[in-house]
Coordinates of N, CA and C in Angstrom, one line a residue:
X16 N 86.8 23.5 -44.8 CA 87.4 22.7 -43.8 C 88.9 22.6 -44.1
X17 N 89.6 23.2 -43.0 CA 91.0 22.6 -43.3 C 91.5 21.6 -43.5
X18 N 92.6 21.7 -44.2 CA 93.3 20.0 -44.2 C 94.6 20.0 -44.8
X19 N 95.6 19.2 -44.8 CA 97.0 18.8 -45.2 C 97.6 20.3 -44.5
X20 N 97.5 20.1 -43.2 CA 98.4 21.0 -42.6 C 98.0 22.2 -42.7
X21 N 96.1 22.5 -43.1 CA 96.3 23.9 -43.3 C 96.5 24.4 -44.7
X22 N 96.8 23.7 -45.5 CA 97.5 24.1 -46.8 C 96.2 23.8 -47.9
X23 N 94.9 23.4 -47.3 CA 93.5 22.7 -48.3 C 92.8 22.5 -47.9
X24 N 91.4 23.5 -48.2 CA 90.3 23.8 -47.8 C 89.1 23.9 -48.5
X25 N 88.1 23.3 -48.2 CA 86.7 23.1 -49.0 C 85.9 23.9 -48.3
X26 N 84.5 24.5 -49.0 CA 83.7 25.2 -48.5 C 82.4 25.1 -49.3
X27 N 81.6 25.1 -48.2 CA 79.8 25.4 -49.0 C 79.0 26.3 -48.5
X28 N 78.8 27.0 -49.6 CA 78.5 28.1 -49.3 C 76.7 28.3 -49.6
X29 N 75.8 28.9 -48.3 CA 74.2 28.6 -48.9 C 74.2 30.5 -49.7
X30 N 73.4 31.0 -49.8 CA 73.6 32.8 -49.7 C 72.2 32.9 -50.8
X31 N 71.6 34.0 -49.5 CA 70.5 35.1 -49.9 C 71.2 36.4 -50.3
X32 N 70.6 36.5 -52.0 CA 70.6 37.9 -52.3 C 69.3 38.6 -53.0
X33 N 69.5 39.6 -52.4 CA 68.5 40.9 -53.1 C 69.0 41.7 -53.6
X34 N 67.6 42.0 -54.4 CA 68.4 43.8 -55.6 C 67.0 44.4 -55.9
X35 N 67.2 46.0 -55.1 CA 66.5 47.2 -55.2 C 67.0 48.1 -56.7
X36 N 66.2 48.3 -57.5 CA 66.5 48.7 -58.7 C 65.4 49.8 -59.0
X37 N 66.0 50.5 -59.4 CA 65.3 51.6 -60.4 C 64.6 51.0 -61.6
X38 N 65.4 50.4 -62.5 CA 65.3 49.6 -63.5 C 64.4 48.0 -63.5
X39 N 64.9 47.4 -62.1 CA 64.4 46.5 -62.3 C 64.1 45.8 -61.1
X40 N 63.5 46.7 -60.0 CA 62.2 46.5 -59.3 C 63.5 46.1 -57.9
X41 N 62.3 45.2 -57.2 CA 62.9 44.2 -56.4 C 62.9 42.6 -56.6
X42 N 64.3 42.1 -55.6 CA 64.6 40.6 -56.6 C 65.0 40.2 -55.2
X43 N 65.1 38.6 -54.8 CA 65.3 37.9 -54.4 C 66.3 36.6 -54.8
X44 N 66.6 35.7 -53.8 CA 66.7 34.3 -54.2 C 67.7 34.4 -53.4
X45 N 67.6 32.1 -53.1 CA 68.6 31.7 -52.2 C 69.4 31.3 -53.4
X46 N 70.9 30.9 -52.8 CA 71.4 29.8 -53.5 C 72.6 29.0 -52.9
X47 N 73.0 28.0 -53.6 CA 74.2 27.1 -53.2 C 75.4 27.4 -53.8
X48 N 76.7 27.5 -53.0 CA 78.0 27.1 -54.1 C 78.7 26.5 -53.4
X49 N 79.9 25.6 -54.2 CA 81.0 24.9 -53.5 C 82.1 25.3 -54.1
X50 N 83.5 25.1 -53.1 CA 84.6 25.7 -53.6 C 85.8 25.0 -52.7
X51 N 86.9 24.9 -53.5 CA 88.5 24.4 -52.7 C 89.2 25.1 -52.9
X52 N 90.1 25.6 -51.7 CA 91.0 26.2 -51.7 C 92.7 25.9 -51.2
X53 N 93.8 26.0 -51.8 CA 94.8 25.9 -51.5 C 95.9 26.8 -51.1
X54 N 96.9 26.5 -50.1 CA 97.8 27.5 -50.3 C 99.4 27.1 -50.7
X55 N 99.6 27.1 -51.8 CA 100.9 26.4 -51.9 C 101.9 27.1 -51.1
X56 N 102.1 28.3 -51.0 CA 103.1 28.6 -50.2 C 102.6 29.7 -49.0
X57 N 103.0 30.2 -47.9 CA 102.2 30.8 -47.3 C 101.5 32.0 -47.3
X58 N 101.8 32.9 -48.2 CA 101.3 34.4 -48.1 C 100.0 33.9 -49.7
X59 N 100.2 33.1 -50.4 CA 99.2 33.1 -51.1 C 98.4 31.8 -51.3
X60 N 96.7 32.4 -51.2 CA 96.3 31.3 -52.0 C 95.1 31.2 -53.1
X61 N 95.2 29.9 -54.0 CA 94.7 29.8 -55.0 C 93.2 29.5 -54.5
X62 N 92.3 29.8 -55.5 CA 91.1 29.1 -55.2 C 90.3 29.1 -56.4
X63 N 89.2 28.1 -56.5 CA 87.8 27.7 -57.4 C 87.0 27.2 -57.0
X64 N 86.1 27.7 -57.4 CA 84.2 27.4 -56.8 C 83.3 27.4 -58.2
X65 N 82.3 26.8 -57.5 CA 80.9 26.4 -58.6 C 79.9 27.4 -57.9
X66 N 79.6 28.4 -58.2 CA 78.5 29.3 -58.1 C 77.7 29.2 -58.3
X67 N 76.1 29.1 -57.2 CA 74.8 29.5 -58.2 C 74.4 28.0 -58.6
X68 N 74.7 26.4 -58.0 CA 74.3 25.2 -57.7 C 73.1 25.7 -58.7
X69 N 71.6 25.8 -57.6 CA 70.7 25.8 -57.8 C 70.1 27.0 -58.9
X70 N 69.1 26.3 -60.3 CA 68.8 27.2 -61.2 C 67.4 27.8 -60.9
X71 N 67.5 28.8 -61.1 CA 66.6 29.7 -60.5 C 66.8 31.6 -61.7
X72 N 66.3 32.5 -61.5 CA 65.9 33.3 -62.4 C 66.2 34.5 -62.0
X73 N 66.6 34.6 -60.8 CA 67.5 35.7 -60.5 C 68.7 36.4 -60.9
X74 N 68.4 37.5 -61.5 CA 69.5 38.3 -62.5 C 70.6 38.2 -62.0
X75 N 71.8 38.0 -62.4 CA 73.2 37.9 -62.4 C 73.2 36.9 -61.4
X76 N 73.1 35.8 -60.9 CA 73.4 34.8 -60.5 C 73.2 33.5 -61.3
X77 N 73.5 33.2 -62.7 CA 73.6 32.1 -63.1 C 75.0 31.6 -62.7
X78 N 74.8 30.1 -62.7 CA 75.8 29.0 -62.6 C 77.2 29.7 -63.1
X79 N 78.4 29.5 -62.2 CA 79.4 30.1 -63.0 C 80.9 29.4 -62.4
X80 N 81.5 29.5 -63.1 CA 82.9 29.0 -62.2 C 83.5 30.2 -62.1
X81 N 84.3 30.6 -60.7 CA 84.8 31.4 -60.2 C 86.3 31.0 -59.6
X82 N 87.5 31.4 -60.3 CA 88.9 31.2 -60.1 C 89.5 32.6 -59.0
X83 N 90.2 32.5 -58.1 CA 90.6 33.7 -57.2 C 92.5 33.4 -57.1
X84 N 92.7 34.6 -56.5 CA 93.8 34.4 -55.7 C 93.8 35.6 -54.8
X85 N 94.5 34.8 -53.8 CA 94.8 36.0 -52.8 C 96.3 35.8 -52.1
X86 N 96.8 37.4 -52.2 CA 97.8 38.0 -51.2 C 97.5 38.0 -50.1
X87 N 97.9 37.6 -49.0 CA 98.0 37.9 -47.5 C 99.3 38.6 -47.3
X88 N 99.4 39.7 -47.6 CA 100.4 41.3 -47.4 C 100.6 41.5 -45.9
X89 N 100.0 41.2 -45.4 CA 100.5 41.5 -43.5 C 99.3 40.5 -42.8
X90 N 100.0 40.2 -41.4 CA 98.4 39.5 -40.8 C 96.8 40.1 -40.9
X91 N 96.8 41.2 -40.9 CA 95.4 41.9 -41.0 C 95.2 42.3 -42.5
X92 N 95.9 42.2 -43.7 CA 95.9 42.9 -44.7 C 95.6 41.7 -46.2
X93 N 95.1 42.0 -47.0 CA 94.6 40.9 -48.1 C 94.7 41.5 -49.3
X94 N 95.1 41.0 -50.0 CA 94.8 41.7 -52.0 C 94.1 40.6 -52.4
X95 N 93.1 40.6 -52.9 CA 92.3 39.6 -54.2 C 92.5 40.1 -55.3
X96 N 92.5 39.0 -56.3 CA 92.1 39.1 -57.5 C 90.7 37.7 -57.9
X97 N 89.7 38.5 -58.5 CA 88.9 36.9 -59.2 C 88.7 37.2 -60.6
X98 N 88.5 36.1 -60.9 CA 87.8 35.4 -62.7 C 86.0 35.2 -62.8
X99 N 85.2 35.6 -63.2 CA 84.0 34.7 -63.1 C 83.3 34.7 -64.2
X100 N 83.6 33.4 -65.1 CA 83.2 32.8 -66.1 C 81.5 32.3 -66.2
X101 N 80.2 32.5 -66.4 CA 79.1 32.3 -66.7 C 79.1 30.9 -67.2
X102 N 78.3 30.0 -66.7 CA 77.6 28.8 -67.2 C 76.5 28.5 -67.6
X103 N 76.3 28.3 -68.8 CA 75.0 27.9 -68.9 C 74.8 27.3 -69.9
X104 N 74.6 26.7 -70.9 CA 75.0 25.7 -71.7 C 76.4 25.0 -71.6
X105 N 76.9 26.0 -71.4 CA 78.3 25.5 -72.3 C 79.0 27.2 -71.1
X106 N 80.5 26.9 -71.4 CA 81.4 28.1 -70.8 C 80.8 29.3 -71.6
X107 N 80.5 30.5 -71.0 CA 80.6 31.6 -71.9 C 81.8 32.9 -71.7
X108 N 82.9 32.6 -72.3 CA 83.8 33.3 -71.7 C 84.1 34.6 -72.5
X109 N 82.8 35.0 -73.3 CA 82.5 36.3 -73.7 C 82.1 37.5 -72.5
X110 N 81.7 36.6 -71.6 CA 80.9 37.7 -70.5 C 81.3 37.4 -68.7
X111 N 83.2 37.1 -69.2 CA 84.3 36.6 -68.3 C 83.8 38.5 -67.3
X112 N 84.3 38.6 -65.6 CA 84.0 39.2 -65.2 C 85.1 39.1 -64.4
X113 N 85.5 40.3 -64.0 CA 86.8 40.9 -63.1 C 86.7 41.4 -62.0
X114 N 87.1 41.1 -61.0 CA 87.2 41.7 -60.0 C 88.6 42.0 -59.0
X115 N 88.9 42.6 -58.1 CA 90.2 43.2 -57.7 C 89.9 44.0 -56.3
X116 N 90.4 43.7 -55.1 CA 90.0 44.0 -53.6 C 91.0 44.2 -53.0
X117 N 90.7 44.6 -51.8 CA 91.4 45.1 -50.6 C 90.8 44.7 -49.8
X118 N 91.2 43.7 -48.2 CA 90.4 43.7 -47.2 C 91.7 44.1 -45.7
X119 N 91.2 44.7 -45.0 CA 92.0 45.0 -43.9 C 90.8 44.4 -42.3
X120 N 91.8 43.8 -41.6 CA 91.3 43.3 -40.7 C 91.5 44.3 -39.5
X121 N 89.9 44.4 -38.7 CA 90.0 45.2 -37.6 C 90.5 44.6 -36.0
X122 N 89.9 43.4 -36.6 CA 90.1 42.6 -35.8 C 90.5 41.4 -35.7
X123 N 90.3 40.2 -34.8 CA 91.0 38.7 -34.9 C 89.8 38.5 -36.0
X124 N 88.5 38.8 -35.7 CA 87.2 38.0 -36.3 C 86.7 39.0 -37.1
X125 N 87.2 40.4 -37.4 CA 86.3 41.1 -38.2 C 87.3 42.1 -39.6
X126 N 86.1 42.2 -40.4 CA 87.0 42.4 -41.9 C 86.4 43.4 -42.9
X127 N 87.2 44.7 -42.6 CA 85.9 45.3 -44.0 C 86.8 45.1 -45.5
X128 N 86.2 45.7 -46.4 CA 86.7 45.1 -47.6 C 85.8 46.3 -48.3
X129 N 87.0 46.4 -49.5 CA 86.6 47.2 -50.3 C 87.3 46.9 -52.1
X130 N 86.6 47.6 -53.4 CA 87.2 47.2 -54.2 C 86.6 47.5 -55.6
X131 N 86.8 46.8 -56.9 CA 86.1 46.9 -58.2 C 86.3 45.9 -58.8
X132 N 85.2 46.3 -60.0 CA 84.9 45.1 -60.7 C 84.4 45.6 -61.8
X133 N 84.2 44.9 -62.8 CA 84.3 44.9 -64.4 C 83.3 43.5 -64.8
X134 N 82.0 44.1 -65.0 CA 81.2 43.6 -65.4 C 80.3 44.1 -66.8
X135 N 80.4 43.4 -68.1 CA 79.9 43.6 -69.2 C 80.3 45.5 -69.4
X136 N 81.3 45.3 -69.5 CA 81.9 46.9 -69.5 C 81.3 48.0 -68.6
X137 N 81.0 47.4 -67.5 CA 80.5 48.5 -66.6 C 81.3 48.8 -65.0
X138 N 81.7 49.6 -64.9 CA 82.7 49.6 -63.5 C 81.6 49.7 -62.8
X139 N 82.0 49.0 -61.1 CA 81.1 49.0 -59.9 C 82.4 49.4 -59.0
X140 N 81.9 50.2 -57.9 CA 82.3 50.3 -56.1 C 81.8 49.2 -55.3
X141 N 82.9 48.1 -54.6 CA 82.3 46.7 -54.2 C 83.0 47.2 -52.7
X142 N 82.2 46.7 -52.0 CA 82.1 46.7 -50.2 C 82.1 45.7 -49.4
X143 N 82.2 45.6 -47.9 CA 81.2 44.9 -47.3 C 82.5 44.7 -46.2
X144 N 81.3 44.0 -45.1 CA 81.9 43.7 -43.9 C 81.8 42.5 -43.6
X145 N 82.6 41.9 -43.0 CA 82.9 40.4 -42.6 C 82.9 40.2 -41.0
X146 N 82.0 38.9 -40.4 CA 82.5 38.4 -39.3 C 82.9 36.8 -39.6
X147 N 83.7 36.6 -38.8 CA 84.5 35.5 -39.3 C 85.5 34.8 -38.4
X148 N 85.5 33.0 -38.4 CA 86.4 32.2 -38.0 C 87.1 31.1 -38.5
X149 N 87.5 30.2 -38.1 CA 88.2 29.3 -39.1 C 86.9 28.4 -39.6
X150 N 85.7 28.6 -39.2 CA 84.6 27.6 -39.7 C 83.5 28.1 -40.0
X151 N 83.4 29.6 -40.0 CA 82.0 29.7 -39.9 C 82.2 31.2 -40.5
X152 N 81.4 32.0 -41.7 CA 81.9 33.3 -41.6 C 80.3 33.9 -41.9
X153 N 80.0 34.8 -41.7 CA 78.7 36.0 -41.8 C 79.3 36.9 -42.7
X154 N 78.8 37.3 -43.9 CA 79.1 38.4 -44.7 C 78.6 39.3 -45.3
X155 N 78.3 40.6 -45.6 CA 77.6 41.7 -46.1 C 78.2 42.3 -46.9
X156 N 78.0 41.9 -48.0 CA 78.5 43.1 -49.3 C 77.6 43.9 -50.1
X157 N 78.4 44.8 -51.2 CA 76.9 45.4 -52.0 C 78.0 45.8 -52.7
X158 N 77.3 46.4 -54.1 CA 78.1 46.3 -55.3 C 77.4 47.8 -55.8
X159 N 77.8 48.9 -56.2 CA 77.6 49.8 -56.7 C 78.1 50.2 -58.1
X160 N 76.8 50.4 -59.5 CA 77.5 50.3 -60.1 C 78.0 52.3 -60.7
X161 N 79.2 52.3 -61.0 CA 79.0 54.1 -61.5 C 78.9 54.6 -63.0
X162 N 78.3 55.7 -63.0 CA 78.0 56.2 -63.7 C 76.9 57.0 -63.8
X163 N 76.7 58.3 -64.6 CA 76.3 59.6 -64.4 C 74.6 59.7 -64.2
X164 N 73.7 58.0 -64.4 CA 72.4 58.0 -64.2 C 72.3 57.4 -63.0
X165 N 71.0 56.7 -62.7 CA 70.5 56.4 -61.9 C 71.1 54.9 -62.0
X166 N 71.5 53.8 -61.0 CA 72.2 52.9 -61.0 C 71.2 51.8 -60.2
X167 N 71.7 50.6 -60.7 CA 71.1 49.4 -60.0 C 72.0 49.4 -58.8
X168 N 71.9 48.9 -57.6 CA 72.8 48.1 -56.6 C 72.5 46.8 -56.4
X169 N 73.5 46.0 -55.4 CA 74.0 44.8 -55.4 C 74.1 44.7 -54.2
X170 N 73.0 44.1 -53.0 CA 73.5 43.6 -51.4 C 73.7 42.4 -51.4
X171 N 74.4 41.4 -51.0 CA 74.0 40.0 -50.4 C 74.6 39.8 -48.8
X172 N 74.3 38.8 -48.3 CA 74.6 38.4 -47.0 C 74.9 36.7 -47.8
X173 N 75.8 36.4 -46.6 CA 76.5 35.0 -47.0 C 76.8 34.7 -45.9
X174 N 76.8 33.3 -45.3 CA 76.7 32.5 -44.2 C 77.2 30.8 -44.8
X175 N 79.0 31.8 -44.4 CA 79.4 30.4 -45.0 C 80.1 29.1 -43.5
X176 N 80.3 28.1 -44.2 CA 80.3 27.1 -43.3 C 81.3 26.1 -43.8
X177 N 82.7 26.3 -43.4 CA 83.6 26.1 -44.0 C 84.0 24.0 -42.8
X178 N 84.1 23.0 -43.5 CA 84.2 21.9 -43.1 C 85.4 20.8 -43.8

């Protein structure tokens, strides 16, 4: 939801993901996060969220805090960078995770996005397409990880609801 002129925004986010695996079959689960975002000045803004609310058993979605920032480089054009730190007792910031994007807008409401990530020393190819407005966005990503065997992937859809 926007607020202070635009410059502070909160979000809750519900999101179904799945994972088709060689390794490790097929997986489900819903979950909850919340998150605020600011923009101190205009081409950038900061952000943090609680990932993964609800505890549940689904591989790589434990509880986590997630720190971001983003470039807005032109009206249609984006750089990210994120942090995502693992919760579960306690901080585990041994198994801190990286990520780094590009998204280009095709349109007023639509976004594809592309990029990498660095998870427990393993590089991925990160994707996905966006529809999207100031309150409501629909999302599709998938996460590919590389390397010379057979690989797990990563789809989710996200149906956020920004107030």
């Amino acid at each position: 939801y926007p607020m202070l002129n635009r410059t502070l925004g909160l979000g809750l986010t519900g999101r179904y993901d799945w994972s088709n695996s060689i390794r490790n079959g097929s997986m489900d689960a819903f979950n909850l996060s919340a998150s605020i975002a600011g923009r101190p000045v205009p081409m950038l803004v900061l952000g943090a969220a609680a990932q993964n609310i609800i505890a549940n058993n689904y591989k790589n979605t434990e509880r986590s805090l997630n720190l971001g920032a983003r470039l807005d480089a032109g009206e249609y054009l984006g750089v990210e960078s994120n942090l995502v730190v693992p919760i579960y007792e306690d901080v585990h910031w041994d198994q801190l995770r990286v990520g780094l994007g590009l998204d280009a807008g095709l349109a007023n409401a639509l976004k594809l996005r592309g990029g990498w990530s660095l998870q427990e020393g393993t590089h991925s190819v990160t994707g996905g397409i966006q529809l999207y407005s100031e309150q409501v966005a629909l999302d599709y990503g998938f996460r590919l990880e590389l390397g010379g065997k057979p690989s797990p992937s990563w789809h989710g859809i996200d149906f956020r609801i920004m107030f």
